[in-house]
Short mmCIF file of C-alpha atoms in Angstrom, two decimals:
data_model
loop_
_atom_site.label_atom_id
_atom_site.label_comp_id
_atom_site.label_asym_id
_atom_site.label_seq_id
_atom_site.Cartn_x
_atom_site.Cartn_y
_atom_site.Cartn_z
CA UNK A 1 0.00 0.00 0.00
CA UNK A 2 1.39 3.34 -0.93
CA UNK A 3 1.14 5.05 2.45
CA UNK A 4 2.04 8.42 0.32
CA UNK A 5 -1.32 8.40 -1.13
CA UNK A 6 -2.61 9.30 2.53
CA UNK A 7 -0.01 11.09 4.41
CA UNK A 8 0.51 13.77 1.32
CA UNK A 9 -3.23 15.06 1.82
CA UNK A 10 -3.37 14.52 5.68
CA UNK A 11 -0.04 16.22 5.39
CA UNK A 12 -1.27 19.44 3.07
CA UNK A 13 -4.46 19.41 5.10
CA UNK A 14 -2.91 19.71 8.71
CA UNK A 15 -0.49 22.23 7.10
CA UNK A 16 -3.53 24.18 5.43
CA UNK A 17 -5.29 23.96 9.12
CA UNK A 18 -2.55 25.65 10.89
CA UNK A 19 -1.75 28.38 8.63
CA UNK A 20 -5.41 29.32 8.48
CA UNK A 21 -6.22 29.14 11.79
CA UNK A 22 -2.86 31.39 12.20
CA UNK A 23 -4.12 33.86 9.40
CA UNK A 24 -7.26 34.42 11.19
CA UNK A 25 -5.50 34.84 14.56
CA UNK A 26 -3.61 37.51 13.04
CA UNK A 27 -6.52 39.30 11.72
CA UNK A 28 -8.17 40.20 15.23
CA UNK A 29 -5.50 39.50 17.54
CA UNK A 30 -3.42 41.12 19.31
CA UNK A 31 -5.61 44.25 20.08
CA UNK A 32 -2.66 46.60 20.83
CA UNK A 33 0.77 46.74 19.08
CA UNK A 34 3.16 44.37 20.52
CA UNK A 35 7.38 45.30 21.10
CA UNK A 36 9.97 43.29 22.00
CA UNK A 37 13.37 44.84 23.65
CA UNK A 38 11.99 48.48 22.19
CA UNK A 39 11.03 47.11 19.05
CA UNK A 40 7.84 46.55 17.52
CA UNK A 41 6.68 43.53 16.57
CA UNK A 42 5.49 43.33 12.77
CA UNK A 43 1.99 42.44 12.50
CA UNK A 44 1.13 43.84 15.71
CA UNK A 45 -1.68 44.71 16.38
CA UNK A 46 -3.96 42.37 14.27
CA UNK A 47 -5.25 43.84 10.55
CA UNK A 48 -9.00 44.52 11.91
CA UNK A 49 -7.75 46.24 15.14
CA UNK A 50 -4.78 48.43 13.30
CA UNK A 51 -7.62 49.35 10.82
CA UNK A 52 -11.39 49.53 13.34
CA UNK A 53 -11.49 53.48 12.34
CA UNK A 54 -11.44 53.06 8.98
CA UNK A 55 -13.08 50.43 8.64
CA UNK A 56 -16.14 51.42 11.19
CA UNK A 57 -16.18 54.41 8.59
CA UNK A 58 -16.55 52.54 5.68
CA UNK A 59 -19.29 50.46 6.85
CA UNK A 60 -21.26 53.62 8.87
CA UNK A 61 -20.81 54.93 4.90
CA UNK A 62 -22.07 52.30 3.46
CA UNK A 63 -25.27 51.37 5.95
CA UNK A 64 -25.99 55.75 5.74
CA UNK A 65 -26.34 55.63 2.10
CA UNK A 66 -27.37 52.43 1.12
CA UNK A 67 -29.23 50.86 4.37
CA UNK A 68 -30.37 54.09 6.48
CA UNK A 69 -30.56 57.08 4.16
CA UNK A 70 -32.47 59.70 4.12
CA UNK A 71 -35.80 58.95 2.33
CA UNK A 72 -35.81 55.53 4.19
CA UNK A 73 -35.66 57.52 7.65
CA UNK A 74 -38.36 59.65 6.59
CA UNK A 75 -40.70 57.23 5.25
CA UNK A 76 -40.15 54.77 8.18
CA UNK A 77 -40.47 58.19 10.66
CA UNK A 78 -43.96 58.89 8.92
CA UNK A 79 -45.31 55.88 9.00
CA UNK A 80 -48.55 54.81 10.74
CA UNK A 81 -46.96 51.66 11.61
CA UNK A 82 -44.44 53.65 13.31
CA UNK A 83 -46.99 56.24 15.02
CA UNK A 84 -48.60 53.21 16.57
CA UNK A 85 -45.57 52.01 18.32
CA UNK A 86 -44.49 55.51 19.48
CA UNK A 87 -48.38 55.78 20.64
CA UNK A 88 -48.29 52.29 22.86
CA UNK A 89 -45.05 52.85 24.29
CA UNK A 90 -46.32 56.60 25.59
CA UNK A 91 -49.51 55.01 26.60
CA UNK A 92 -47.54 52.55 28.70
CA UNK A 93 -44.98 54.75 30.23
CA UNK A 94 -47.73 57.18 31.39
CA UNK A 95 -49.80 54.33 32.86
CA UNK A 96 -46.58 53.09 34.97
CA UNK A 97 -45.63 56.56 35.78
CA UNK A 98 -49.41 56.89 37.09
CA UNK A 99 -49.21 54.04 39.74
CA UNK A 100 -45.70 54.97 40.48
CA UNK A 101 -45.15 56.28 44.25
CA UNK A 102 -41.77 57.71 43.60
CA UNK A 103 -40.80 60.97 43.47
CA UNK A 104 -39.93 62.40 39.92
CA UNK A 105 -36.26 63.63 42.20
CA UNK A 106 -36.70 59.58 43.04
CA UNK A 107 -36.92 58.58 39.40
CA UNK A 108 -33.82 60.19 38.68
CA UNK A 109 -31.66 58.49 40.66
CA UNK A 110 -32.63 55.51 39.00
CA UNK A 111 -30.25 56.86 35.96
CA UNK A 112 -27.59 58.39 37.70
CA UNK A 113 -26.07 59.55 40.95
CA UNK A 114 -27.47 61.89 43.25
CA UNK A 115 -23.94 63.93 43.14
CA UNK A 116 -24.22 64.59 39.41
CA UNK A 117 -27.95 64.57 39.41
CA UNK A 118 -27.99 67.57 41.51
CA UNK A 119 -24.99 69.12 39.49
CA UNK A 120 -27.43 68.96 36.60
CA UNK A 121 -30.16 70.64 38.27
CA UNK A 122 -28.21 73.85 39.59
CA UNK A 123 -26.82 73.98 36.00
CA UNK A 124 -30.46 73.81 34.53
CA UNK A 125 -31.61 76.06 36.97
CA UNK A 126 -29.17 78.59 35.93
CA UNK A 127 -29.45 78.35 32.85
CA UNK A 128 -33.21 78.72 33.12
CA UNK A 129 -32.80 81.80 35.24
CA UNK A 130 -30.22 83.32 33.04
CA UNK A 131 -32.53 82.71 29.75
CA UNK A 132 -35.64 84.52 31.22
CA UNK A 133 -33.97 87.55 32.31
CA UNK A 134 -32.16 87.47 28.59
CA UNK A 135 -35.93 87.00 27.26
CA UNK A 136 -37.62 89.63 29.96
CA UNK A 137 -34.88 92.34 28.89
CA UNK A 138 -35.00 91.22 24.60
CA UNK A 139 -36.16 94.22 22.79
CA UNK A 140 -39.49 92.02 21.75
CA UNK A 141 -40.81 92.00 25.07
CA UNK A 142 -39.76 94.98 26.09
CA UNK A 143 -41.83 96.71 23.17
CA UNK A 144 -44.92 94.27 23.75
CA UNK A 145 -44.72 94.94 27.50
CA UNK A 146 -44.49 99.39 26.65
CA UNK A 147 -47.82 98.50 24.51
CA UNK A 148 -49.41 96.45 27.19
CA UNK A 149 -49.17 99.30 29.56
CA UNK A 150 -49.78 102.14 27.16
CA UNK A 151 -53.26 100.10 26.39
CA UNK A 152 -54.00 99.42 30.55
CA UNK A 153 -53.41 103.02 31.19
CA UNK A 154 -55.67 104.55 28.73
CA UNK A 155 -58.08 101.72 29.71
CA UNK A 156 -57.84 102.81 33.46
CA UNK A 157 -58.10 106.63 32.28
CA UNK A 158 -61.40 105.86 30.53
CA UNK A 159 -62.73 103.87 33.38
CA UNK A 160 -61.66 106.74 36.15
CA UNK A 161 -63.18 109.62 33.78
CA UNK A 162 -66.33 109.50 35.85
CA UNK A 163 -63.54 110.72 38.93
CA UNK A 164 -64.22 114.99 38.72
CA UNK A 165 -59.79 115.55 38.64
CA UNK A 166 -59.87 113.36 35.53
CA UNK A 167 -62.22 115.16 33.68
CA UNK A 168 -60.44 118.15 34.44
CA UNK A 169 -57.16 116.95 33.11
CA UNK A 170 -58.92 115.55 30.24
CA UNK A 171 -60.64 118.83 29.60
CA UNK A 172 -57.40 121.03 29.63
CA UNK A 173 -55.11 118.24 27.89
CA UNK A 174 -52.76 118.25 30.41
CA UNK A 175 -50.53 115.17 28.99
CA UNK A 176 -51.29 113.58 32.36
CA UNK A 177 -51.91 110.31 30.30
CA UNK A 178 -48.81 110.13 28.36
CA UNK A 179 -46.63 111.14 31.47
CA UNK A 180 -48.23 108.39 33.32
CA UNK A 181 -47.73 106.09 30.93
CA UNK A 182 -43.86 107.39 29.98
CA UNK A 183 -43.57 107.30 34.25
CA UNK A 184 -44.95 103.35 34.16
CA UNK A 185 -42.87 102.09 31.49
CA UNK A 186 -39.55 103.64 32.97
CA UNK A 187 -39.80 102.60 36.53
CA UNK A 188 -40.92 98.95 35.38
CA UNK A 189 -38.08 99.11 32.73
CA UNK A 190 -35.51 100.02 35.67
CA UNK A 191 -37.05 97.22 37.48
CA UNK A 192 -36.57 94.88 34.93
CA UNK A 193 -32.64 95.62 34.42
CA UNK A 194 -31.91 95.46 38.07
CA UNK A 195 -29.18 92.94 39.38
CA UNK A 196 -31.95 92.14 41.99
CA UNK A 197 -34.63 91.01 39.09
CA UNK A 198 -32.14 88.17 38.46
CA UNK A 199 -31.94 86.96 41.90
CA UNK A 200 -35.70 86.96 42.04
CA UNK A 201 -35.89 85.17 38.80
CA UNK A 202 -33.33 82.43 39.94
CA UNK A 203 -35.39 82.42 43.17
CA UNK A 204 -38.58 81.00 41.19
CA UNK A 205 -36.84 78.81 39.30
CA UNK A 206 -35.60 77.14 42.07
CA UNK A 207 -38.82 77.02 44.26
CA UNK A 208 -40.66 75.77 41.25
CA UNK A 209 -37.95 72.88 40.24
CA UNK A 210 -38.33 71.68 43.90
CA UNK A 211 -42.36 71.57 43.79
CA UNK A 212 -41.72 69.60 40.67
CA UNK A 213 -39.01 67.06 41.81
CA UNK A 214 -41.02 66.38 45.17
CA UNK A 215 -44.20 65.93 43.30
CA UNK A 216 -44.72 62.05 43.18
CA UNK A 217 -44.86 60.66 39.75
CA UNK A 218 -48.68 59.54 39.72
CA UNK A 219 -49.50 63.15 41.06
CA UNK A 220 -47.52 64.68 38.01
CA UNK A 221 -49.52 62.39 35.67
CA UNK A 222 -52.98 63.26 37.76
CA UNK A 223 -51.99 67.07 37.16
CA UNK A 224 -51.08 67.35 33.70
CA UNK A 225 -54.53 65.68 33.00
CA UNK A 226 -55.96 66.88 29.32
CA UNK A 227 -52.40 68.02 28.64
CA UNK A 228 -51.25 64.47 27.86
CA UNK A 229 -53.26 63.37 24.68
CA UNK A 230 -51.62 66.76 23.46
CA UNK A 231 -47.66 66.28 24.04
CA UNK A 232 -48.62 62.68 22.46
CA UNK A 233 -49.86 64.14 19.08
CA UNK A 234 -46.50 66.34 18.98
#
């Protein structure tokens, strides 16, 4: 029997084994570049870990405009199917928070620590605070809040023109109105610039942000009432 026959393939196949089994080693291992007396290793690190960046590129690439593009985002985004899910996931969510005796301070913990939880809340407070004194000082509201008053005062003028000194200052046009109204809008525009009207503002912020994080979850649910079929339509 010509033993050749068997050992040549056993042979080329044990050899093939190896050297595959090698080959694949070397694509994912070793992770980090290996050195030996200074120098590095050739090799090292494997193909797949010397080249993750690129390669996570390539394929993010190729799943953004082939897989995930645009119009598929949309149309899955839009889709009633879609709606549905969104819709039953709300519906549950609400009806756990609803029987939920935590606090909504409670809640958060449940996500992170109470060190940077309450790091996070000073920030958003001020931030909050800083925002509406920005907004309260914007030239919008400053000019809808001068045509608020300008409209009260002449309103309150017309109401008090029964009062005898009012018809008198009517009768002889003695600008009382305008100087009222020029006396109004400067006090409450000093008012409104004041150092102090930021302290007040970061005040309310906090005092409401600790009603709201004491308020138990169910009692937050029970208050927003009519308000929820809303924010789930948005």
């Amino acid at each position: 029997m010509d033993y050749a026959l068997i050992t040549a393939p056993l042979v080329g196949a044990m050899i093939g084994y190896i050297t595959n089994d090698i080959a694949i080693k070397m694509l994912f291992r070793p992770l980090e570049p290996k050195y030996l007396f200074g120098i590095k290793i050739p090799f090292t690190p494997g193909i797949i870990p010397r080249e993750k960046r690129r390669l996570a590129r390539s394929v993010g690439v190729a799943i953004g405009e082939n897989l995930l593009n645009d119009d598929v985002l949309i149309r899955t985004l839009s889709s009633p199917e879609f709606h549905e899910v969104v819709e039953e996931w709300f519906d549950k969510k609400v009806e756990q928070l609803a029987k939920n005796e935590e606090t909504i301070f409670e809640i958060i913990l449940h996500v992170s620590d109470e060190a940077q939880v309450r790091e996070f809340i000073d920030q958003l407070q001020y931030d909050a605070a800083d925002l509406l004194f920005k907004k309260i000082n914007s030239d919008e509201f400053v000019n809808k809040m001068t045509s608020y008053i300008s409209e009260e005062v002449d309103r309150i003028i017309k109401k008090q023109m029964a009062n005898r000194f009012f018809r008198f200052a009517a009768r002889f046009d003695m600008g009382i109105t305008n100087a009222l109204k020029d006396f109004i809008i400067r006090k409450v525009k000093e008012m409104l610039l004041s150092p102090n009207t930021r302290q007040v503002l970061g005040s309310l912020v906090q005092d409401e942000t600790k009603k709201l994080l004491d308020l138990r979850a169910g009692e937050l649910v029970e208050q927003m009432g009519d308000r929820i079929p809303r924010i789930k339509k948005w």
